[in-house]
Amino acid sequence: MSGEDLLVLFSVAALEALLSGDNALVLAVMVRPLPPHLRARALLYGLLGAYLLRGLALLFAVFLIRLWWAQVLGGLYLVYLIVRHFRNHPEGKPLPEASAKTFWRVVLLINLVDLAFAVDSILAVVAFSKDFLLAFLGVALGILFIRLLAGSVVVLMERFPGLEKVAYALVGWAGVKLFLEGTHTLAHLLHRPGLALALPKAVFWGGAFLILTVGGLLAFRKDA
């Protein structure tokens, strides 16, 4: 592997990690209710599923852009998660531990949500590198980083329970972004760009930073 190939490999990995960074928080929230001994396993199975789905997505990237419905449904599901959380736990009480019977349902949802997040990142990766092997290896490294980060986020939420509210708020914000991306894709597929809705990246990351900063300060002060 040449130096140029290595540069492409790590660039693709960084691109995948950056574009799917919000996915780590979503995964952490999804596995949080599972018993502690099942969380790592759920993330592992989600990792294997992600490798399979991303490999297929790279092979059929030309059709991936038509999966606007995956983004719309994924976004709506994330918004549903935050509404359900704050409705059932208005005082920010910790979530009750889920039964081990829900394990495979969580794994399935992890892969479905991951597919929704994969649409924009895979298309960007393909635009960056046409070499399937390099693209897949780079994506694999990026996904591995996201899974490790998700595990760290779960540990952080265990240590500072007040961060749970912040996590769900960020997940809801990511859901809004994902939903709007899906409607934006649909509008272009229908050749109706005037109907396209989009959340500018600066607005999204600015909002995420605001939620994280203000919410984090309040959470740390409360748990101190």
PDB file of C-alpha atoms in Angstrom:
ATOM      1  CA  MET A   1       0.000   0.000   0.000  1.00  0.00           C
ATOM      2  CA  SER A   2       1.524   3.287  -1.115  1.00  0.00           C
ATOM      3  CA  GLY A   3       1.763   6.463   0.896  1.00  0.00           C
ATOM      4  CA  GLU A   4      -1.016   7.953  -1.191  1.00  0.00           C
ATOM      5  CA  ASP A   5      -3.234   4.957  -0.428  1.00  0.00           C
ATOM      6  CA  LEU A   6      -2.587   5.378   3.299  1.00  0.00           C
ATOM      7  CA  LEU A   7      -3.483   9.049   3.052  1.00  0.00           C
ATOM      8  CA  VAL A   8      -6.743   8.180   1.291  1.00  0.00           C
ATOM      9  CA  LEU A   9      -7.456   5.437   3.843  1.00  0.00           C
ATOM     10  CA  PHE A  10      -7.121   7.686   6.874  1.00  0.00           C
ATOM     11  CA  SER A  11      -8.880  10.553   5.118  1.00  0.00           C
ATOM     12  CA  VAL A  12     -11.881   8.324   4.427  1.00  0.00           C
ATOM     13  CA  ALA A  13     -11.814   7.063   8.029  1.00  0.00           C
ATOM     14  CA  ALA A  14     -11.767  10.639   9.323  1.00  0.00           C
ATOM     15  CA  LEU A  15     -14.544  11.614   6.926  1.00  0.00           C
ATOM     16  CA  GLU A  16     -16.716   8.721   8.091  1.00  0.00           C
ATOM     17  CA  ALA A  17     -16.073   9.541  11.753  1.00  0.00           C
ATOM     18  CA  LEU A  18     -16.850  13.232  11.289  1.00  0.00           C
ATOM     19  CA  LEU A  19     -20.008  12.714   9.248  1.00  0.00           C
ATOM     20  CA  SER A  20     -21.298  10.032  11.616  1.00  0.00           C
ATOM     21  CA  GLY A  21     -20.130  11.608  14.854  1.00  0.00           C
ATOM     22  CA  ASP A  22     -23.690  12.200  16.033  1.00  0.00           C
ATOM     23  CA  ASN A  23     -24.315   8.487  15.510  1.00  0.00           C
ATOM     24  CA  ALA A  24     -22.136   7.676  18.541  1.00  0.00           C
ATOM     25  CA  LEU A  25     -24.488   9.547  20.834  1.00  0.00           C
ATOM     26  CA  VAL A  26     -27.526   7.876  19.293  1.00  0.00           C
ATOM     27  CA  LEU A  27     -25.991   4.431  19.814  1.00  0.00           C
ATOM     28  CA  ALA A  28     -25.129   5.251  23.418  1.00  0.00           C
ATOM     29  CA  VAL A  29     -28.719   6.274  24.132  1.00  0.00           C
ATOM     30  CA  MET A  30     -30.082   3.147  22.445  1.00  0.00           C
ATOM     31  CA  VAL A  31     -27.935   0.652  24.392  1.00  0.00           C
ATOM     32  CA  ARG A  32     -28.143   2.542  27.696  1.00  0.00           C
ATOM     33  CA  PRO A  33     -31.311   0.758  28.950  1.00  0.00           C
ATOM     34  CA  LEU A  34     -29.786  -2.695  28.366  1.00  0.00           C
ATOM     35  CA  PRO A  35     -28.176  -4.619  31.234  1.00  0.00           C
ATOM     36  CA  PRO A  36     -24.487  -3.612  31.483  1.00  0.00           C
ATOM     37  CA  HIS A  37     -23.226  -7.019  30.355  1.00  0.00           C
ATOM     38  CA  LEU A  38     -25.258  -6.782  27.129  1.00  0.00           C
ATOM     39  CA  ARG A  39     -24.318  -3.251  26.071  1.00  0.00           C
ATOM     40  CA  ALA A  40     -20.908  -4.128  24.651  1.00  0.00           C
ATOM     41  CA  ARG A  41     -22.396  -7.145  22.872  1.00  0.00           C
ATOM     42  CA  ALA A  42     -25.133  -5.009  21.313  1.00  0.00           C
ATOM     43  CA  LEU A  43     -22.519  -2.541  20.065  1.00  0.00           C
ATOM     44  CA  LEU A  44     -20.434  -5.440  18.719  1.00  0.00           C
ATOM     45  CA  TYR A  45     -23.339  -6.947  16.786  1.00  0.00           C
ATOM     46  CA  GLY A  46     -24.244  -3.477  15.610  1.00  0.00           C
ATOM     47  CA  LEU A  47     -20.648  -3.083  14.430  1.00  0.00           C
ATOM     48  CA  LEU A  48     -20.799  -6.319  12.429  1.00  0.00           C
ATOM     49  CA  GLY A  49     -24.127  -5.309  10.946  1.00  0.00           C
ATOM     50  CA  ALA A  50     -22.734  -1.890  10.085  1.00  0.00           C
ATOM     51  CA  TYR A  51     -19.804  -3.461   8.229  1.00  0.00           C
ATOM     52  CA  LEU A  52     -22.197  -5.591   6.189  1.00  0.00           C
ATOM     53  CA  LEU A  53     -24.570  -2.724   5.435  1.00  0.00           C
ATOM     54  CA  ARG A  54     -21.786  -0.276   4.608  1.00  0.00           C
ATOM     55  CA  GLY A  55     -20.138  -2.794   2.297  1.00  0.00           C
ATOM     56  CA  LEU A  56     -23.406  -3.262   0.425  1.00  0.00           C
ATOM     57  CA  ALA A  57     -23.976   0.485   0.447  1.00  0.00           C
ATOM     58  CA  LEU A  58     -20.589   1.088  -1.155  1.00  0.00           C
ATOM     59  CA  LEU A  59     -21.375  -1.453  -3.857  1.00  0.00           C
ATOM     60  CA  PHE A  60     -24.766   0.104  -4.568  1.00  0.00           C
ATOM     61  CA  ALA A  61     -23.986   3.717  -3.723  1.00  0.00           C
ATOM     62  CA  VAL A  62     -25.686   4.914  -6.881  1.00  0.00           C
ATOM     63  CA  PHE A  63     -28.998   3.663  -5.478  1.00  0.00           C
ATOM     64  CA  LEU A  64     -28.347   4.830  -1.924  1.00  0.00           C
ATOM     65  CA  ILE A  65     -29.372   8.382  -2.654  1.00  0.00           C
ATOM     66  CA  ARG A  66     -32.914   7.132  -3.247  1.00  0.00           C
ATOM     67  CA  LEU A  67     -33.227   5.929   0.350  1.00  0.00           C
ATOM     68  CA  TRP A  68     -34.783   9.216   1.438  1.00  0.00           C
ATOM     69  CA  TRP A  69     -37.394   7.247   3.366  1.00  0.00           C
ATOM     70  CA  ALA A  70     -34.685   5.714   5.572  1.00  0.00           C
ATOM     71  CA  GLN A  71     -33.557   9.181   6.605  1.00  0.00           C
ATOM     72  CA  VAL A  72     -37.118  10.392   7.167  1.00  0.00           C
ATOM     73  CA  LEU A  73     -38.109   7.347   9.229  1.00  0.00           C
ATOM     74  CA  GLY A  74     -34.802   7.375  11.101  1.00  0.00           C
ATOM     75  CA  GLY A  75     -35.221  11.036  11.950  1.00  0.00           C
ATOM     76  CA  LEU A  76     -38.803  10.525  13.110  1.00  0.00           C
ATOM     77  CA  TYR A  77     -37.720   7.589  15.277  1.00  0.00           C
ATOM     78  CA  LEU A  78     -35.029   9.663  16.979  1.00  0.00           C
ATOM     79  CA  VAL A  79     -37.508  12.458  17.650  1.00  0.00           C
ATOM     80  CA  TYR A  80     -39.892   9.823  19.030  1.00  0.00           C
ATOM     81  CA  LEU A  81     -37.138   8.624  21.374  1.00  0.00           C
ATOM     82  CA  ILE A  82     -36.669  12.047  22.919  1.00  0.00           C
ATOM     83  CA  VAL A  83     -40.428  12.707  23.223  1.00  0.00           C
ATOM     84  CA  ARG A  84     -40.950   9.327  24.897  1.00  0.00           C
ATOM     85  CA  HIS A  85     -38.035   9.889  27.248  1.00  0.00           C
ATOM     86  CA  PHE A  86     -39.094  13.310  28.493  1.00  0.00           C
ATOM     87  CA  ARG A  87     -42.742  12.275  28.689  1.00  0.00           C
ATOM     88  CA  ASN A  88     -42.004   9.192  30.784  1.00  0.00           C
ATOM     89  CA  HIS A  89     -39.145  10.742  32.767  1.00  0.00           C
ATOM     90  CA  PRO A  90     -39.974  14.436  33.144  1.00  0.00           C
ATOM     91  CA  GLU A  91     -37.656  14.856  36.109  1.00  0.00           C
ATOM     92  CA  GLY A  92     -34.695  13.281  34.357  1.00  0.00           C
ATOM     93  CA  LYS A  93     -34.856  10.088  36.381  1.00  0.00           C
ATOM     94  CA  PRO A  94     -32.582   7.314  35.083  1.00  0.00           C
ATOM     95  CA  LEU A  95     -34.152   4.907  32.646  1.00  0.00           C
ATOM     96  CA  PRO A  96     -35.190   1.574  34.144  1.00  0.00           C
ATOM     97  CA  GLU A  97     -32.987  -1.275  33.008  1.00  0.00           C
ATOM     98  CA  ALA A  98     -34.497  -3.044  30.035  1.00  0.00           C
ATOM     99  CA  SER A  99     -35.052  -6.761  29.953  1.00  0.00           C
ATOM    100  CA  ALA A 100     -32.526  -8.937  28.174  1.00  0.00           C
ATOM    101  CA  LYS A 101     -35.424  -9.956  25.910  1.00  0.00           C
ATOM    102  CA  THR A 102     -35.185  -6.575  24.193  1.00  0.00           C
ATOM    103  CA  PHE A 103     -31.561  -7.211  23.198  1.00  0.00           C
ATOM    104  CA  TRP A 104     -32.193  -8.248  19.592  1.00  0.00           C
ATOM    105  CA  ARG A 105     -34.731  -5.477  19.107  1.00  0.00           C
ATOM    106  CA  VAL A 106     -32.072  -2.968  20.152  1.00  0.00           C
ATOM    107  CA  VAL A 107     -29.519  -4.568  17.809  1.00  0.00           C
ATOM    108  CA  LEU A 108     -32.005  -4.365  14.930  1.00  0.00           C
ATOM    109  CA  LEU A 109     -32.788  -0.723  15.671  1.00  0.00           C
ATOM    110  CA  ILE A 110     -29.068   0.074  15.879  1.00  0.00           C
ATOM    111  CA  ASN A 111     -28.571  -1.250  12.362  1.00  0.00           C
ATOM    112  CA  LEU A 112     -31.646   0.497  10.969  1.00  0.00           C
ATOM    113  CA  VAL A 113     -30.630   3.841  12.445  1.00  0.00           C
ATOM    114  CA  ASP A 114     -27.060   3.277  11.265  1.00  0.00           C
ATOM    115  CA  LEU A 115     -28.367   2.752   7.737  1.00  0.00           C
ATOM    116  CA  ALA A 116     -30.209   6.059   7.947  1.00  0.00           C
ATOM    117  CA  PHE A 117     -27.036   7.837   9.030  1.00  0.00           C
ATOM    118  CA  ALA A 118     -25.037   6.037   6.330  1.00  0.00           C
ATOM    119  CA  VAL A 119     -26.752   7.708   3.384  1.00  0.00           C
ATOM    120  CA  ASP A 120     -24.890  11.011   3.395  1.00  0.00           C
ATOM    121  CA  SER A 121     -21.588   9.643   4.695  1.00  0.00           C
ATOM    122  CA  ILE A 122     -21.335   6.829   2.135  1.00  0.00           C
ATOM    123  CA  LEU A 123     -22.055   9.159  -0.758  1.00  0.00           C
ATOM    124  CA  ALA A 124     -19.362  11.529   0.495  1.00  0.00           C
ATOM    125  CA  VAL A 125     -16.891   8.655   0.861  1.00  0.00           C
ATOM    126  CA  VAL A 126     -17.587   7.396  -2.663  1.00  0.00           C
ATOM    127  CA  ALA A 127     -17.053  10.898  -3.998  1.00  0.00           C
ATOM    128  CA  PHE A 128     -13.744  10.989  -2.139  1.00  0.00           C
ATOM    129  CA  SER A 129     -12.423   7.600  -3.272  1.00  0.00           C
ATOM    130  CA  LYS A 130     -13.578   5.258  -6.040  1.00  0.00           C
ATOM    131  CA  ASP A 131     -11.360   2.405  -4.793  1.00  0.00           C
ATOM    132  CA  PHE A 132     -13.781  -0.017  -3.097  1.00  0.00           C
ATOM    133  CA  LEU A 133     -11.182  -1.681  -0.852  1.00  0.00           C
ATOM    134  CA  LEU A 134      -9.707   1.592   0.369  1.00  0.00           C
ATOM    135  CA  ALA A 135     -13.162   3.088   0.864  1.00  0.00           C
ATOM    136  CA  PHE A 136     -14.375   0.045   2.795  1.00  0.00           C
ATOM    137  CA  LEU A 137     -11.287  -0.096   5.024  1.00  0.00           C
ATOM    138  CA  GLY A 138     -11.559   3.616   5.729  1.00  0.00           C
ATOM    139  CA  VAL A 139     -15.254   3.332   6.535  1.00  0.00           C
ATOM    140  CA  ALA A 140     -14.534   0.307   8.746  1.00  0.00           C
ATOM    141  CA  LEU A 141     -11.999   2.298  10.763  1.00  0.00           C
ATOM    142  CA  GLY A 142     -14.437   5.184  11.087  1.00  0.00           C
ATOM    143  CA  ILE A 143     -17.242   2.894  12.265  1.00  0.00           C
ATOM    144  CA  LEU A 144     -14.946   1.253  14.814  1.00  0.00           C
ATOM    145  CA  PHE A 145     -14.075   4.673  16.223  1.00  0.00           C
ATOM    146  CA  ILE A 146     -17.773   5.572  16.493  1.00  0.00           C
ATOM    147  CA  ARG A 147     -18.542   2.324  18.365  1.00  0.00           C
ATOM    148  CA  LEU A 148     -15.691   2.904  20.809  1.00  0.00           C
ATOM    149  CA  LEU A 149     -16.872   6.458  21.333  1.00  0.00           C
ATOM    150  CA  ALA A 150     -20.427   5.233  21.966  1.00  0.00           C
ATOM    151  CA  GLY A 151     -19.165   2.926  24.704  1.00  0.00           C
ATOM    152  CA  SER A 152     -17.343   5.830  26.345  1.00  0.00           C
ATOM    153  CA  VAL A 153     -20.483   7.976  26.198  1.00  0.00           C
ATOM    154  CA  VAL A 154     -22.455   5.254  28.009  1.00  0.00           C
ATOM    155  CA  VAL A 155     -19.827   5.159  30.768  1.00  0.00           C
ATOM    156  CA  LEU A 156     -19.948   8.947  31.035  1.00  0.00           C
ATOM    157  CA  MET A 157     -23.733   8.912  31.383  1.00  0.00           C
ATOM    158  CA  GLU A 158     -23.431   6.289  34.111  1.00  0.00           C
ATOM    159  CA  ARG A 159     -21.029   8.505  36.020  1.00  0.00           C
ATOM    160  CA  PHE A 160     -23.004  11.713  35.477  1.00  0.00           C
ATOM    161  CA  PRO A 161     -26.731  10.812  35.274  1.00  0.00           C
ATOM    162  CA  GLY A 162     -27.625  14.419  34.545  1.00  0.00           C
ATOM    163  CA  LEU A 163     -26.021  14.046  31.126  1.00  0.00           C
ATOM    164  CA  GLU A 164     -28.876  11.767  30.099  1.00  0.00           C
ATOM    165  CA  LYS A 165     -31.101  14.782  29.418  1.00  0.00           C
ATOM    166  CA  VAL A 166     -28.348  16.374  27.351  1.00  0.00           C
ATOM    167  CA  ALA A 167     -27.845  13.162  25.393  1.00  0.00           C
ATOM    168  CA  TYR A 168     -31.529  12.866  24.550  1.00  0.00           C
ATOM    169  CA  ALA A 169     -31.730  16.527  23.557  1.00  0.00           C
ATOM    170  CA  LEU A 170     -28.805  16.027  21.175  1.00  0.00           C
ATOM    171  CA  VAL A 171     -30.376  12.862  19.792  1.00  0.00           C
ATOM    172  CA  GLY A 172     -33.597  14.754  19.100  1.00  0.00           C
ATOM    173  CA  TRP A 173     -31.620  17.501  17.376  1.00  0.00           C
ATOM    174  CA  ALA A 174     -29.859  14.870  15.255  1.00  0.00           C
ATOM    175  CA  GLY A 175     -33.268  13.411  14.421  1.00  0.00           C
ATOM    176  CA  VAL A 176     -34.468  16.771  13.108  1.00  0.00           C
ATOM    177  CA  LYS A 177     -31.342  17.007  10.942  1.00  0.00           C
ATOM    178  CA  LEU A 178     -31.803  13.482   9.592  1.00  0.00           C
ATOM    179  CA  PHE A 179     -35.491  14.056   8.822  1.00  0.00           C
ATOM    180  CA  LEU A 180     -34.778  17.277   6.942  1.00  0.00           C
ATOM    181  CA  GLU A 181     -32.014  15.582   4.953  1.00  0.00           C
ATOM    182  CA  GLY A 182     -34.516  12.940   3.859  1.00  0.00           C
ATOM    183  CA  THR A 183     -37.088  15.511   2.751  1.00  0.00           C
ATOM    184  CA  HIS A 184     -34.315  17.417   0.961  1.00  0.00           C
ATOM    185  CA  THR A 185     -33.329  14.274  -0.958  1.00  0.00           C
ATOM    186  CA  LEU A 186     -36.956  13.549  -1.842  1.00  0.00           C
ATOM    187  CA  ALA A 187     -37.504  17.081  -3.144  1.00  0.00           C
ATOM    188  CA  HIS A 188     -34.551  16.737  -5.506  1.00  0.00           C
ATOM    189  CA  LEU A 189     -35.661  13.295  -6.671  1.00  0.00           C
ATOM    190  CA  LEU A 190     -39.021  14.843  -7.536  1.00  0.00           C
ATOM    191  CA  HIS A 191     -37.212  17.706  -9.290  1.00  0.00           C
ATOM    192  CA  ARG A 192     -38.850  20.161  -6.912  1.00  0.00           C
ATOM    193  CA  PRO A 193     -35.862  21.935  -5.342  1.00  0.00           C
ATOM    194  CA  GLY A 194     -38.159  24.687  -4.142  1.00  0.00           C
ATOM    195  CA  LEU A 195     -39.659  22.232  -1.656  1.00  0.00           C
ATOM    196  CA  ALA A 196     -36.268  21.164  -0.305  1.00  0.00           C
ATOM    197  CA  LEU A 197     -35.735  21.743   3.393  1.00  0.00           C
ATOM    198  CA  ALA A 198     -32.279  21.585   4.870  1.00  0.00           C
ATOM    199  CA  LEU A 199     -30.560  22.344   8.133  1.00  0.00           C
ATOM    200  CA  PRO A 200     -27.287  24.155   7.380  1.00  0.00           C
ATOM    201  CA  LYS A 201     -24.312  22.399   8.919  1.00  0.00           C
ATOM    202  CA  ALA A 202     -23.298  25.565  10.753  1.00  0.00           C
ATOM    203  CA  VAL A 203     -26.751  25.774  12.340  1.00  0.00           C
ATOM    204  CA  PHE A 204     -26.756  22.092  13.274  1.00  0.00           C
ATOM    205  CA  TRP A 205     -23.311  22.084  14.853  1.00  0.00           C
ATOM    206  CA  GLY A 206     -23.942  25.447  16.487  1.00  0.00           C
ATOM    207  CA  GLY A 207     -27.140  24.110  18.029  1.00  0.00           C
ATOM    208  CA  ALA A 208     -25.409  20.902  19.097  1.00  0.00           C
ATOM    209  CA  PHE A 209     -22.598  22.895  20.706  1.00  0.00           C
ATOM    210  CA  LEU A 210     -25.112  25.066  22.546  1.00  0.00           C
ATOM    211  CA  ILE A 211     -27.053  22.044  23.841  1.00  0.00           C
ATOM    212  CA  LEU A 212     -23.861  20.289  24.878  1.00  0.00           C
ATOM    213  CA  THR A 213     -22.322  23.321  26.563  1.00  0.00           C
ATOM    214  CA  VAL A 214     -25.343  24.633  28.457  1.00  0.00           C
ATOM    215  CA  GLY A 215     -26.763  21.199  29.227  1.00  0.00           C
ATOM    216  CA  GLY A 216     -23.373  19.821  30.216  1.00  0.00           C
ATOM    217  CA  LEU A 217     -22.667  22.669  32.624  1.00  0.00           C
ATOM    218  CA  LEU A 218     -26.074  22.247  34.260  1.00  0.00           C
ATOM    219  CA  ALA A 219     -25.653  18.471  34.465  1.00  0.00           C
ATOM    220  CA  PHE A 220     -22.178  18.613  35.990  1.00  0.00           C
ATOM    221  CA  ARG A 221     -23.311  21.240  38.490  1.00  0.00           C
ATOM    222  CA  LYS A 222     -26.270  19.089  39.491  1.00  0.00           C
ATOM    223  CA  ASP A 223     -24.235  15.883  39.816  1.00  0.00           C
ATOM    224  CA  ALA A 224     -21.267  17.536  41.532  1.00  0.00           C
TER     225      ALA A 224
END
